[in-house]
Amino acid sequence: MKLAILPGDGIGPEIVAQAVKVLNALKLNISMTEAPIGGAGYEAAGDPLPDATLQLAKDSDAVLLGAVGDWKYDKLERHLRPERGLLRIRKELNLFANLRPALLYPELADASTLKPEVVSGLDLMIIRELTGDIYFGQPRGITTLENGEREGINTMRYNESEIRRIGRVAFDIAMKRNKKVCSVDKANVLETTELWRQVMIELSAEYPEVELSHMYVDNAAMQLIRAPKQFDVMVTGNIFGDILSDEASMLTGSIGMLPSASLDASNKGMYEPSHGSAPDIAGKDIANPLATILSVAMMLRYTFNDEANALKVENAVKTALAQGYRTADIVTDGCKKVGCSAMGDAIVAALN
Ligand code: NAD
């Protein structure tokens, strides 16, 4: 198996190093090759997604990514900015399905800003479409009108087949869980999502065992905070999923706990934490590496079909948390506060 390692920027290299530590400890037959992306790609080759990096990703079975971005690149032309590298690699690899599980470990019930009774036992899977919607739709840009005023344009669009394939991922995953899919849209005002709802209803006929419900995105944002345990699988478009999955991360205590998988039609995947490059804490050895380590577990499960080792990694995380190890973002009274690297070591020790 070939794995491309793309640490990226900010805390990316620190957290990816811990994930690699865990992979090495599993002693699997995986060859790993590292390449730059994001700001690191721009520094190395003048491009946030250098050709060599894209080729490596295409030639690999899976990609493990840290995060991209730094405020120092915010003034670059848009196509040179780190985030463009990320959007492009997702598009080039056709990674249309983004899986973001939000699972609350019992030990972290106090780390959430919500009351423990609201979040304890939470086990939610958010499925976000990743290669369409307003992030990619044309036309886009900032133009100047005849009267000299500037106008910003983005276009929300989805075609039927794009909606159907992400819907299928959601229904298939729901079949392996509690058989409930909540499709999130804004069908009352946006025609794009009116079509989204129609296609989800058509698709549900193929999955009679799955209970399909629909929710407007504004209500979904509210319900996630009010009563998050009502959800099993949530499926939504790119922009709504971007926002809702960050919101869901706080249910789990910290965005540093939330892994993600982005899959193509044949389960080749890119695995990355749901958070960004956190430039505010980069280089300080205080970032939480657990989202990245849990992304490795997802990689073992979804691309390498290795459920046993996926569970092994997830159980090692549970063990380390039960032993009281906490990075700064999830620390509570009476726990052992550790840095990023020490947390990686704690997981390796728990594996063994
Ligand atoms: P962010 O997710 O990087 O950080 C938000 C907050 O969460 C910060 O306070 C940060 O310190 C904290 N945080 C994030 N990850 C953490 C971890 N593992 N452990 C402990 N704390 C953590 O989002 P932002 O500040 O809005 O963006 C920073 C940069 O990251 C920007 O350049 C942005 O474009 C980029 N970004 C990249 C991705 C990605 O690579 N997938 C996603 C979102 C943002």
XYZ file of C-alpha atoms and ligand atoms in Angstrom:
396
model
C 0.000 0.000 0.000
C 1.241 3.463 -0.879
C 0.531 6.444 1.319
C 1.256 10.072 0.443
C 2.047 12.184 3.497
C 1.266 15.888 3.047
C 1.969 17.717 6.336
C 1.141 21.215 5.005
C 1.408 24.315 7.165
C 1.113 25.574 10.731
C 0.526 22.688 13.138
C 0.281 20.287 10.155
C 3.843 18.892 10.433
C 3.555 18.429 14.240
C 0.263 16.534 14.185
C 1.142 14.447 11.124
C 4.398 13.374 12.809
C 2.302 11.857 15.633
C 0.053 10.032 13.169
C 3.121 8.624 11.396
C 4.475 7.493 14.781
C 1.253 5.543 15.321
C 1.355 4.039 11.811
C 4.962 2.957 12.303
C 4.049 1.344 15.624
C 1.432 -0.786 13.843
C 4.217 -2.242 11.635
C 2.041 -2.437 8.525
C 3.364 -2.871 5.036
C 2.755 0.713 3.914
C 5.287 2.776 1.992
C 5.116 6.463 2.888
C 6.329 9.394 0.796
C 6.176 13.006 1.945
C 5.454 16.068 -0.245
C 4.597 19.744 0.284
C 1.134 21.284 -0.108
C -0.446 24.652 0.742
C 1.944 27.357 1.879
C 4.717 24.736 1.977
C 3.976 23.940 -1.684
C 4.074 27.608 -2.558
C 7.438 28.002 -0.798
C 8.892 24.886 -2.444
C 7.536 25.211 -5.987
C 5.553 28.452 -6.272
C 2.290 26.492 -6.321
C 0.011 25.449 -3.414
C -0.417 22.120 -5.173
C 2.890 21.375 -6.944
C 2.640 18.966 -9.904
C 4.866 16.438 -8.136
C 2.605 16.461 -5.079
C -0.504 15.928 -7.180
C 1.184 13.096 -9.077
C 2.261 11.437 -5.836
C -1.301 11.709 -4.511
C -2.692 10.199 -7.709
C -0.200 7.321 -7.561
C -0.980 6.556 -3.899
C -3.781 4.491 -2.382
C -4.415 7.108 0.256
C -3.309 10.565 1.325
C -2.714 11.711 4.892
C -2.904 15.481 5.150
C -2.184 17.810 8.083
C -3.664 21.219 7.310
C -2.924 24.185 5.078
C -2.935 27.931 5.505
C -1.279 30.797 7.240
C -2.323 34.404 7.505
C 0.976 35.444 5.906
C -0.328 34.104 2.573
C -3.617 36.029 2.720
C -2.329 38.755 0.421
C -1.210 36.378 -2.355
C -3.250 36.185 -5.543
C -6.167 33.860 -4.872
C -4.905 30.982 -7.068
C -1.619 30.917 -5.119
C -3.179 30.772 -1.661
C -2.772 27.570 0.383
C -6.519 26.831 0.526
C -6.585 26.639 -3.275
C -4.176 23.693 -3.096
C -6.589 21.881 -0.835
C -9.667 22.585 -2.958
C -7.768 21.490 -6.064
C -6.458 18.209 -4.679
C -9.991 17.273 -3.529
C -11.314 18.070 -6.999
C -8.435 16.407 -8.905
C -8.801 13.194 -6.896
C -12.579 13.394 -7.251
C -13.036 13.127 -3.492
C -16.714 13.948 -3.402
C -17.670 12.351 -0.092
C -16.451 13.876 3.145
C -17.152 11.806 6.250
C -16.910 13.576 9.583
C -17.809 11.497 12.602
C -18.552 13.452 15.767
C -18.200 11.053 18.642
C -17.999 12.085 22.238
C -15.613 10.057 24.350
C -17.196 9.748 27.835
C -13.982 11.079 29.415
C -14.412 14.348 27.486
C -18.032 15.052 28.464
C -16.779 17.843 30.730
C -14.558 19.349 28.016
C -17.551 20.240 25.859
C -19.069 23.673 26.365
C -22.471 21.959 26.333
C -24.018 20.254 29.342
C -22.815 16.634 29.718
C -26.392 15.298 29.544
C -26.849 16.970 26.133
C -23.710 15.474 24.580
C -22.829 12.284 26.427
C -23.280 9.253 24.195
C -23.155 11.386 21.045
C -22.290 9.381 17.918
C -23.085 11.319 14.779
C -21.770 11.022 11.219
C -21.875 14.150 9.084
C -21.522 13.486 5.368
C -20.608 16.566 3.385
C -20.481 16.785 -0.422
C -17.037 18.120 -1.228
C -16.517 18.818 -4.916
C -19.549 20.858 -5.935
C -21.825 23.633 -4.671
C -21.052 27.327 -4.343
C -17.341 26.646 -3.690
C -16.840 25.510 -7.279
C -19.826 26.855 -9.255
C -19.256 29.225 -12.157
C -19.545 32.129 -12.727
C -17.579 33.474 -9.801
C -15.424 36.486 -9.095
C -15.466 40.152 -8.218
C -16.437 42.436 -11.085
C -16.988 46.140 -11.467
C -20.454 47.254 -12.536
C -21.120 50.035 -15.043
C -21.716 52.502 -12.210
C -18.243 51.706 -10.827
C -19.552 49.703 -7.871
C -17.924 46.295 -7.238
C -19.990 43.112 -7.152
C -19.044 39.696 -5.777
C -20.492 36.598 -7.476
C -20.579 32.938 -6.533
C -22.895 30.335 -7.957
C -24.593 27.514 -6.080
C -25.168 24.527 -8.345
C -25.598 20.765 -8.104
C -26.630 18.332 -10.785
C -28.702 15.253 -10.148
C -25.900 12.709 -10.390
C -23.728 14.641 -7.923
C -26.577 14.624 -5.409
C -27.382 10.967 -5.997
C -23.826 9.709 -5.430
C -23.407 11.552 -2.113
C -26.890 10.448 -1.086
C -25.917 6.855 -1.772
C -22.864 7.164 0.489
C -25.123 8.471 3.273
C -27.720 5.705 2.902
C -25.033 2.994 2.706
C -23.366 4.250 5.881
C -26.725 4.584 7.648
C -27.413 0.916 6.840
C -24.347 0.024 8.943
C -25.422 2.332 11.781
C -28.854 3.249 13.184
C -30.573 3.505 9.774
C -31.506 7.189 10.025
C -30.548 9.838 7.463
C -31.295 13.525 7.951
C -30.810 15.473 4.736
C -30.061 19.149 5.353
C -31.077 21.748 2.786
C -32.655 25.161 2.340
C -35.312 23.968 -0.086
C -37.683 26.751 0.921
C -35.502 29.405 -0.720
C -32.795 27.752 -2.856
C -33.774 25.817 -6.006
C -30.431 23.966 -5.963
C -31.398 22.415 -2.668
C -35.006 21.887 -3.766
C -33.529 19.511 -6.342
C -31.300 18.074 -3.591
C -34.407 17.183 -1.567
C -36.215 15.656 -4.577
C -33.252 13.402 -5.401
C -32.866 12.294 -1.757
C -36.550 11.310 -1.697
C -36.192 9.364 -4.984
C -33.099 7.587 -3.663
C -34.757 6.642 -0.395
C -37.042 4.272 -2.332
C -33.969 2.037 -2.774
C -33.382 1.974 0.991
C -36.739 1.071 2.563
C -35.092 0.254 5.906
C -33.614 3.732 6.286
C -35.735 6.489 7.796
C -35.159 9.681 5.771
C -35.937 13.089 7.244
C -35.285 16.614 5.990
C -34.245 19.697 7.880
C -33.554 23.277 6.843
C -29.976 24.250 7.529
C -30.850 27.027 9.959
C -32.914 24.632 12.052
C -30.162 21.990 11.778
C -27.636 24.463 13.198
C -29.982 25.028 16.131
C -30.888 21.354 16.659
C -27.204 20.341 16.709
C -26.781 22.427 19.846
C -30.226 21.777 21.358
C -30.479 17.990 20.976
C -27.581 16.552 18.945
C -28.318 12.938 19.862
C -31.428 12.962 17.655
C -29.116 12.551 14.638
C -27.490 9.401 13.257
C -26.289 10.308 9.732
C -26.586 13.854 8.443
C -26.013 14.491 4.717
C -25.625 17.906 3.169
C -23.935 20.014 0.502
C -20.497 21.558 0.570
C -21.090 24.926 2.186
C -23.716 23.808 4.733
C -21.532 20.805 5.637
C -18.490 23.007 6.098
C -20.277 25.067 8.724
C -22.311 22.336 10.438
C -19.330 20.017 10.844
C -17.309 22.724 12.594
C -20.275 23.343 14.849
C -20.530 19.617 15.577
C -16.857 19.516 16.487
C -17.528 21.570 19.583
C -19.984 18.934 20.783
C -17.026 16.606 21.075
C -15.010 18.936 23.281
C -12.588 20.367 20.725
C -12.087 20.654 17.010
C -8.811 18.866 17.771
C -10.809 15.627 18.258
C -12.562 15.498 14.885
C -11.118 13.308 12.110
C -12.320 13.197 8.519
C -12.208 11.047 5.439
C -12.742 12.236 1.870
C -13.484 9.393 -0.501
C -13.815 8.868 -4.235
C -16.134 6.346 -5.866
C -13.708 3.457 -5.222
C -12.857 4.366 -1.610
C -9.475 5.863 -2.370
C -9.264 8.558 0.224
C -7.647 11.586 1.696
C -7.615 11.653 5.476
C -7.199 14.803 7.494
C -8.292 16.430 10.741
C -11.346 18.671 10.394
C -9.526 21.659 11.802
C -7.191 24.106 10.078
C -3.509 24.865 10.455
C -3.973 26.812 13.722
C -1.115 29.279 13.094
C -1.760 30.753 16.562
C -0.366 27.625 18.243
C 1.997 26.305 15.530
C 5.506 25.265 16.572
C 4.629 25.236 20.288
C 4.053 21.487 20.674
C 0.622 22.100 22.187
C -1.699 21.100 19.312
C -4.019 18.130 19.787
C -2.921 15.350 17.391
C -5.921 13.081 18.103
C -8.037 14.214 15.129
C -5.136 13.279 12.842
C -4.509 9.980 14.622
C -8.219 9.157 14.415
C -8.051 10.029 10.703
C -5.463 7.237 10.408
C -8.046 4.880 11.924
C -10.545 5.996 9.276
C -7.911 5.378 6.582
C -7.338 1.851 7.820
C -11.104 1.244 7.849
C -12.239 2.839 4.580
C -9.292 2.535 2.182
C -7.191 -0.330 3.556
C -10.193 -2.412 4.719
C -8.364 -3.133 7.959
C -11.084 -2.891 10.606
C -8.947 -4.672 13.235
C -6.178 -2.078 13.169
C -8.687 0.782 12.868
C -10.265 -0.385 16.116
C -6.838 -0.828 17.653
C -6.010 2.840 17.024
C -9.417 4.025 18.256
C -9.083 1.919 21.401
C -5.588 3.303 22.013
C -7.077 6.826 21.918
C -9.766 5.744 24.388
C -7.140 4.183 26.652
C -4.924 7.278 26.655
C -7.927 9.475 27.467
C -8.997 7.085 30.232
C -5.432 7.295 31.598
C -5.996 11.045 31.902
C -3.754 12.324 29.083
C -5.056 15.637 27.686
C -3.685 18.308 25.389
C -4.367 21.930 26.353
C -7.584 22.221 24.310
C -9.347 19.391 26.200
C -7.726 19.585 29.601
C -9.940 19.597 32.702
C -9.127 19.460 36.427
C -7.213 16.405 37.599
C -5.933 15.344 34.148
C -2.350 14.999 32.914
C -1.708 17.906 30.554
C 0.677 16.872 27.788
C 2.022 18.365 24.571
C 1.430 17.181 21.017
C 4.424 14.862 20.870
C 3.797 13.371 24.332
C 0.191 12.661 23.337
C 1.529 10.790 20.281
C 3.775 8.785 22.603
C 0.834 8.045 24.924
C -1.155 6.609 22.004
C 1.786 4.469 20.883
C 2.213 3.212 24.461
C -1.517 2.413 24.637
C -1.258 0.520 21.316
C 1.442 -1.663 22.730
P -8.260 26.571 12.715
O -9.075 25.328 12.697
O -6.888 26.482 12.207
O -8.214 27.130 14.223
C -9.375 27.523 14.936
C -9.059 27.493 16.430
O -8.950 26.124 16.856
C -7.718 28.152 16.794
O -7.847 28.779 18.033
C -6.760 26.983 16.903
O -5.676 27.202 17.793
C -7.670 25.866 17.410
N -7.235 24.547 16.930
C -7.336 24.060 15.683
N -6.803 22.840 15.607
C -6.358 22.533 16.839
C -5.697 21.400 17.418
N -5.375 20.310 16.694
N -5.370 21.430 18.705
C -5.685 22.504 19.484
N -6.310 23.593 19.003
C -6.645 23.621 17.692
O -9.090 27.669 11.905
P -8.732 29.199 11.560
O -7.990 29.820 12.687
O -9.997 29.777 11.114
O -7.777 29.100 10.305
C -6.353 29.082 10.369
C -5.805 28.741 9.007
O -6.192 27.407 8.676
C -6.325 29.622 7.883
O -5.272 29.895 7.012
C -7.393 28.766 7.223
O -7.594 29.073 5.881
C -6.800 27.394 7.380
N -7.777 26.280 7.351
C -7.341 25.137 6.785
C -8.165 24.033 6.794
C -7.613 22.743 6.231
O -6.434 22.662 5.953
N -8.436 21.725 6.080
C -9.420 24.089 7.395
C -9.820 25.281 8.008
C -8.977 26.386 7.993
